Amino acid sequence: MNHTIFFVSSLLVAFQVICSGTNHNITKDYENQIKRRRFQDLPPFKAPVIGPCVKHPENCNLSPILKAEIVSYRPAVETIVREVLDGESKGRAYKELGKFVDLFGARVSGSKALEDSIDYMLDQMKQNGLQNVHGEEVVVPHYVRGEERAELLTPRRKHLTLLGLDPSVGTPAQGIEADVLVVTSFEDLKAKAKQAKGKIIVFNQDWQGSYKTTAIYRIRGAIEAATVGGIATLIRSITDFSLNTPHTGGMTYEALIPEIPAACITVEDAELLYRLQESGEKLRISFKMSIYKLPATTSRNVFGEITGNEKPNELVGLSGHIDSWDVGQGALDDAGGTQISVEALYLLKRLGLTTHRTLQAILWTSEEAAAVGVGVADYVKRHDKELANFSAVFESDSGTFNATGLDFAGSEEAG
Ligand SMILES: [Zn+2]
């Protein structure tokens, strides 16, 4: 994983040269607003990390001057790759990431752990010689998960492991007890709509090939269930691998459709409920979930930079979100993204490499639970006039896995 992290970091140096357009779409819903395309594929693990435009500039649709400039970065890129794969920096990002998540664990919006982790990162940025290190205050929601439990009552009693979704409503204080309808898809639910009224709707959808395509059941499950008269919904966790582990996440409601409580249950339990129903059993479940509504608190977006030596007012952002959900370590979502952002800058500092533009590491706050991009939205509002200073912004929030490429969003010219 340490190598993976630096594969991405190394690429950043090359990538900033290529991106000359401005990209204002740094909020999470950019995926829906503008087309995306696979920008470039990286070579296999351990191969020299040099993008195709450096390796084969003749294939790039760029001006000769720009091609020559890209080629001129080859020595710097090779120095970075050598340092990461075989130098003193080998394994550093992964080790630092491990230390970070061990020290702070889950860092949910509004928590002390989140603010402590922000203090730590500010300190780390200063210690590693970044400039203009500062936090910018943001008012954020304070998320605290309430009581959550569910039990299968008939045909036998069984505890159901679950995690409430955000921003689900809670159940009435005494909970809900109702018959159950298990469906395998939205189409299946429509076909069985007449049986749904007054029931707890369980979605036992198959894995749809990717997280993104499967997550639609978590996102729209409560809407679809309520539309046909369901009074609550339990959704199979969005994962293709489970050891009886439920997975939480965001969901939505729709105007004029009743807001019903929604939680994710495990893959194993969803399959069990489906099998029982299909074998002719009548299912009944009790379900109780409470939501705490706490006053908003103050958090911080975090910044640190290496000032550019030719175009200091032009920025290249490297970012991830420092907060996480409450029930995991938030290692991949998204301490990994924040760590590669800062480590790329620390590495350049250690190697004494400079850049034309200012490289700015940005650690967004309050992106996940109860939030959906509060930190980044605040930044966009507050820095509206400065957004045009960005030549490119990197955002890592899909897990710090083996790098296979970059998703690019922006104008044709920037692409
Ligand atoms: Zn995330």
XYZ file of C-alpha atoms and ligand atoms in Angstrom:
416
model
C 0.000 0.000 0.000
C 2.886 2.348 0.661
C 3.910 1.946 -2.937
C 0.407 2.563 -4.099
C 0.279 5.771 -2.193
C 3.377 7.096 -3.815
C 2.391 5.938 -7.262
C -0.306 8.521 -6.963
C 1.895 11.097 -5.300
C 4.562 10.791 -7.938
C 2.064 11.229 -10.680
C 0.878 14.475 -9.210
C 4.053 16.236 -10.176
C 3.642 15.290 -13.794
C -0.066 15.870 -13.814
C 0.071 19.461 -12.645
C 1.973 20.418 -15.765
C -0.644 19.021 -18.059
C -3.675 20.592 -16.446
C -3.853 24.147 -17.608
C -7.593 24.765 -17.452
C -9.465 25.658 -14.318
C -11.693 23.200 -12.572
C -14.266 24.615 -10.211
C -16.043 21.355 -9.748
C -14.445 20.218 -6.542
C -17.636 19.214 -4.772
C -18.568 15.556 -4.559
C -21.561 15.688 -6.878
C -19.336 16.729 -9.765
C -19.751 13.190 -11.031
C -23.327 13.956 -11.953
C -22.672 17.343 -13.423
C -19.906 16.776 -15.856
C -18.606 13.956 -17.899
C -15.777 11.913 -16.562
C -13.169 9.998 -18.402
C -10.284 7.773 -17.623
C -7.359 10.113 -17.947
C -4.460 7.753 -18.008
C -3.441 4.280 -17.015
C -0.460 3.681 -14.834
C 2.101 1.020 -15.617
C 2.193 -2.135 -13.504
C 3.497 -2.173 -9.962
C 7.243 -1.498 -9.605
C 7.588 -0.307 -13.177
C 8.875 3.247 -13.503
C 6.009 5.583 -12.789
C 6.014 7.719 -15.863
C 2.768 8.717 -17.503
C 2.198 7.998 -21.200
C 2.710 11.635 -22.102
C 6.218 11.496 -20.675
C 6.941 8.077 -22.121
C 5.390 8.694 -25.521
C 4.885 12.438 -25.875
C 4.272 12.003 -29.597
C 0.931 10.369 -28.728
C -0.283 13.308 -26.687
C -2.560 15.898 -28.116
C -0.508 18.746 -26.718
C 1.552 21.594 -28.103
C 5.234 20.802 -28.893
C 6.329 23.273 -26.215
C 4.239 21.529 -23.592
C 5.458 18.110 -24.713
C 9.044 19.252 -24.387
C 8.313 20.663 -20.966
C 6.791 17.377 -19.825
C 9.812 15.443 -21.049
C 12.054 17.828 -19.123
C 10.499 16.603 -15.869
C 11.727 13.062 -16.424
C 14.785 13.409 -14.102
C 12.627 14.833 -11.308
C 10.042 12.070 -11.712
C 12.752 9.404 -11.679
C 14.274 10.926 -8.546
C 10.881 10.762 -6.842
C 10.236 7.184 -7.917
C 13.683 6.060 -6.748
C 13.228 7.738 -3.384
C 9.806 6.187 -2.896
C 10.646 2.662 -3.996
C 14.181 2.299 -2.680
C 15.130 5.433 -0.731
C 14.636 6.573 2.833
C 11.008 7.441 2.107
C 10.149 3.834 1.324
C 7.125 2.788 3.365
C 6.845 6.138 5.098
C 3.344 7.119 3.960
C 1.855 3.802 5.030
C 3.598 3.926 8.401
C 2.393 7.484 9.016
C -1.127 6.538 7.939
C -1.102 3.630 10.394
C 0.068 5.882 13.211
C -2.632 8.433 12.412
C -5.531 5.976 12.498
C -4.126 4.234 15.591
C -3.918 7.554 17.413
C -7.319 8.954 16.478
C -9.528 6.143 15.179
C -12.914 7.204 13.870
C -13.178 10.970 13.352
C -16.831 11.705 12.837
C -18.154 15.224 12.230
C -18.477 17.134 15.510
C -16.237 14.793 17.521
C -13.241 15.627 19.702
C -11.258 12.941 17.872
C -11.710 14.863 14.606
C -10.449 18.116 16.129
C -7.532 16.333 17.841
C -6.583 14.760 14.508
C -6.725 18.202 12.851
C -4.398 19.652 15.521
C -2.040 16.734 14.858
C -2.012 17.251 11.102
C -1.423 21.007 11.481
C 1.528 20.201 13.704
C 2.843 17.577 11.248
C 2.602 20.024 8.354
C 4.662 22.583 10.277
C 7.231 20.002 11.342
C 7.647 18.905 7.732
C 8.361 22.444 6.618
C 5.174 23.348 4.759
C 4.305 27.012 4.397
C 1.123 28.896 5.174
C -0.092 26.088 7.456
C -3.480 26.964 8.912
C -6.966 25.779 9.756
C -10.064 27.603 8.559
C -13.073 27.362 10.849
C -16.254 25.733 9.558
C -19.550 25.160 11.380
C -20.306 21.427 11.104
C -23.035 19.024 12.225
C -22.393 16.994 15.346
C -23.151 13.376 14.546
C -23.771 10.829 17.307
C -25.316 7.473 16.449
C -28.211 6.525 18.714
C -29.493 3.150 19.847
C -29.941 0.696 16.966
C -31.291 -2.823 17.203
C -33.377 -5.272 15.276
C -34.539 -8.791 15.955
C -36.184 -11.452 13.870
C -39.151 -12.646 15.964
C -40.668 -15.331 13.764
C -40.103 -18.012 12.606
C -37.307 -17.910 15.204
C -35.660 -15.278 17.336
C -32.419 -13.964 15.963
C -30.484 -10.764 16.592
C -29.925 -8.808 13.358
C -26.733 -6.775 13.223
C -27.417 -3.391 11.643
C -26.206 0.166 11.153
C -28.533 3.103 10.667
C -28.103 5.224 7.545
C -27.713 8.965 7.368
C -29.881 11.049 7.416
C -32.483 8.427 8.326
C -35.268 9.306 10.729
C -35.528 7.169 13.863
C -38.342 4.794 14.705
C -41.016 5.777 17.260
C -39.533 5.519 20.792
C -41.107 2.112 21.388
C -39.749 0.815 18.077
C -41.571 -0.894 15.209
C -42.830 -4.457 15.085
C -44.159 -5.608 11.737
C -44.362 -8.325 9.113
C -41.640 -8.410 6.517
C -41.443 -8.425 2.740
C -38.081 -9.362 1.249
C -37.396 -8.224 -2.315
C -34.381 -8.638 -4.567
C -34.639 -5.451 -6.639
C -36.710 -2.325 -7.184
C -38.495 -4.186 -10.007
C -39.246 -7.071 -7.650
C -40.636 -4.545 -5.146
C -42.905 -3.040 -7.807
C -44.159 -6.511 -8.763
C -44.953 -7.228 -5.105
C -46.242 -3.724 -4.311
C -49.645 -5.049 -3.199
C -47.984 -7.086 -0.426
C -45.866 -4.186 0.879
C -48.317 -2.019 2.817
C -47.532 -1.746 6.534
C -44.487 -3.998 6.270
C -40.779 -3.681 6.891
C -39.234 -3.938 3.429
C -35.978 -5.872 3.270
C -33.816 -5.400 0.182
C -31.705 -8.452 -0.645
C -30.228 -7.130 -3.876
C -27.310 -8.918 -5.490
C -23.958 -7.206 -5.804
C -24.319 -5.185 -9.003
C -20.680 -5.354 -10.037
C -19.505 -2.197 -8.295
C -20.073 -0.210 -5.128
C -21.452 2.707 -7.080
C -24.073 0.715 -8.965
C -25.133 -1.298 -5.905
C -25.308 1.724 -3.571
C -28.459 2.930 -5.341
C -30.355 0.453 -3.113
C -29.037 2.149 0.005
C -29.547 5.636 -1.418
C -33.103 5.124 -2.746
C -34.283 2.147 -0.705
C -36.337 4.195 1.773
C -38.012 6.158 -1.046
C -38.973 3.040 -3.009
C -40.138 1.176 0.099
C -42.262 4.095 1.336
C -43.775 4.601 -2.120
C -45.486 1.213 -1.898
C -46.527 1.651 1.749
C -43.547 0.161 3.607
C -43.087 1.526 7.139
C -39.342 0.912 7.476
C -36.575 -0.601 5.400
C -33.600 -2.847 6.101
C -31.122 -2.975 3.255
C -28.454 -5.543 2.511
C -25.078 -3.889 3.086
C -23.346 -2.563 -0.010
C -20.422 -4.944 -0.166
C -19.367 -8.045 -2.083
C -17.593 -9.479 0.931
C -18.995 -9.898 4.409
C -18.133 -11.477 7.735
C -21.475 -10.496 9.221
C -20.414 -6.854 9.051
C -23.031 -4.201 8.293
C -21.966 -1.162 6.304
C -23.355 2.319 6.843
C -23.560 5.264 4.433
C -25.697 8.045 3.052
C -29.276 7.787 1.810
C -31.966 10.155 0.580
C -35.617 11.015 0.996
C -37.868 12.584 -1.580
C -40.427 15.356 -1.125
C -44.030 14.161 -0.621
C -42.940 10.584 0.077
C -43.088 9.553 3.767
C -39.691 9.474 5.489
C -39.305 5.989 6.941
C -36.438 4.624 9.100
C -33.659 2.967 7.095
C -30.714 0.822 8.147
C -28.335 -1.668 6.573
C -28.233 -5.277 7.739
C -25.551 -7.816 6.916
C -25.358 -9.767 3.655
C -25.736 -12.979 5.654
C -28.916 -11.833 7.408
C -30.449 -10.437 4.212
C -29.884 -13.771 2.483
C -31.252 -15.680 5.486
C -34.444 -13.607 5.522
C -34.866 -14.144 1.793
C -34.404 -17.912 2.076
C -36.893 -18.127 4.917
C -39.488 -16.156 2.958
C -38.947 -18.232 -0.175
C -39.435 -21.433 1.799
C -42.858 -20.153 2.802
C -42.184 -18.790 6.301
C -43.940 -15.672 7.554
C -41.367 -13.219 8.895
C -41.809 -10.700 11.670
C -39.173 -8.242 12.876
C -38.849 -5.703 15.682
C -36.734 -2.676 14.844
C -35.715 0.260 17.008
C -33.481 3.158 16.067
C -32.990 6.559 17.699
C -31.299 9.650 16.319
C -29.522 12.303 18.360
C -29.804 15.837 17.142
C -26.940 17.751 18.744
C -26.035 21.407 18.264
C -23.569 22.193 15.454
C -19.911 22.557 16.404
C -16.857 24.219 14.908
C -14.302 22.265 12.913
C -11.581 23.281 10.449
C -10.504 22.754 6.858
C -6.731 22.330 6.947
C -4.195 23.867 4.559
C -0.437 23.657 4.067
C 1.622 24.415 0.986
C 4.849 24.616 -0.933
C 4.922 28.019 -2.557
C 5.613 27.907 -6.285
C 8.771 29.577 -7.531
C 7.439 30.875 -10.862
C 3.686 31.153 -10.530
C 3.068 31.322 -6.775
C -0.495 32.575 -7.222
C -1.501 29.583 -9.329
C -2.522 26.622 -7.218
C -2.551 22.875 -7.550
C -4.644 21.321 -4.788
C -4.054 17.845 -3.358
C -6.898 16.823 -1.131
C -8.795 14.264 0.873
C -11.230 14.504 3.793
C -9.933 14.161 7.313
C -13.244 13.227 8.950
C -14.676 9.719 8.732
C -17.744 7.705 9.601
C -18.144 6.810 13.264
C -17.960 3.025 13.100
C -14.604 2.290 11.456
C -11.088 3.697 11.605
C -11.630 5.905 8.592
C -8.328 4.604 7.238
C -9.318 4.314 3.586
C -12.199 6.749 3.858
C -10.353 8.929 4.033
C -7.162 9.156 6.108
C -5.438 7.534 3.101
C -6.512 10.412 0.866
C -5.310 13.036 3.325
C -2.051 11.204 3.974
C -1.037 10.943 0.305
C -1.881 14.622 -0.106
C 0.508 15.744 2.629
C 3.155 13.085 1.996
C 3.514 14.174 -1.650
C 4.470 17.626 -0.390
C 6.725 16.316 2.400
C 8.532 14.193 -0.173
C 9.224 17.148 -2.454
C 10.492 19.093 0.578
C 12.842 16.276 1.569
C 14.165 15.978 -1.978
C 14.586 19.729 -2.304
C 12.407 19.772 -5.431
C 10.529 22.938 -6.252
C 7.473 23.543 -8.418
C 6.345 26.291 -10.729
C 2.945 26.588 -9.132
C 2.022 26.509 -5.459
C 1.134 23.028 -4.277
C -1.521 23.156 -1.591
C -2.524 20.185 0.541
C -6.148 20.553 1.625
C -7.736 18.320 4.245
C -11.484 18.834 4.070
C -13.523 18.501 7.222
C -17.023 17.104 7.695
C -17.468 15.279 4.397
C -19.189 12.128 5.639
C -21.806 11.392 8.339
C -24.497 14.046 8.772
C -22.508 16.246 6.487
C -22.124 15.512 2.766
C -19.318 17.894 1.958
C -19.873 20.627 4.543
C -16.171 21.531 4.611
C -15.733 21.767 0.866
C -19.045 23.635 0.415
C -17.944 26.200 2.981
C -14.630 26.616 1.160
C -16.278 27.095 -2.223
C -18.625 29.725 -0.778
C -15.924 31.558 1.103
C -13.281 31.450 -1.635
C -15.557 31.910 -4.611
C -13.290 34.502 -6.216
C -10.094 32.510 -5.689
C -11.267 29.267 -7.291
C -10.002 30.413 -10.667
C -6.472 30.357 -9.213
C -6.559 26.555 -9.213
C -4.930 24.926 -12.222
C -5.975 21.483 -10.971
C -7.354 19.859 -7.853
C -6.691 16.266 -6.892
C -9.213 14.565 -4.649
C -8.642 11.084 -3.287
C -11.733 9.533 -1.699
C -12.236 6.174 -3.346
C -9.899 4.229 -1.078
C -6.124 4.184 -1.292
C -5.809 0.954 -3.232
C -3.561 -0.140 -6.083
C -3.700 2.839 -8.405
C -5.128 2.126 -11.840
C -5.594 5.640 -13.174
C -7.190 8.983 -12.562
C -10.771 10.034 -13.092
C -10.681 13.438 -14.659
C -13.412 16.051 -14.601
C -13.114 19.411 -16.255
C -13.184 21.254 -19.546
C -12.040 19.760 -22.845
C -9.131 22.160 -22.858
C -8.000 21.147 -19.397
C -8.271 17.465 -20.392
Zn -15.196 9.663 1.788
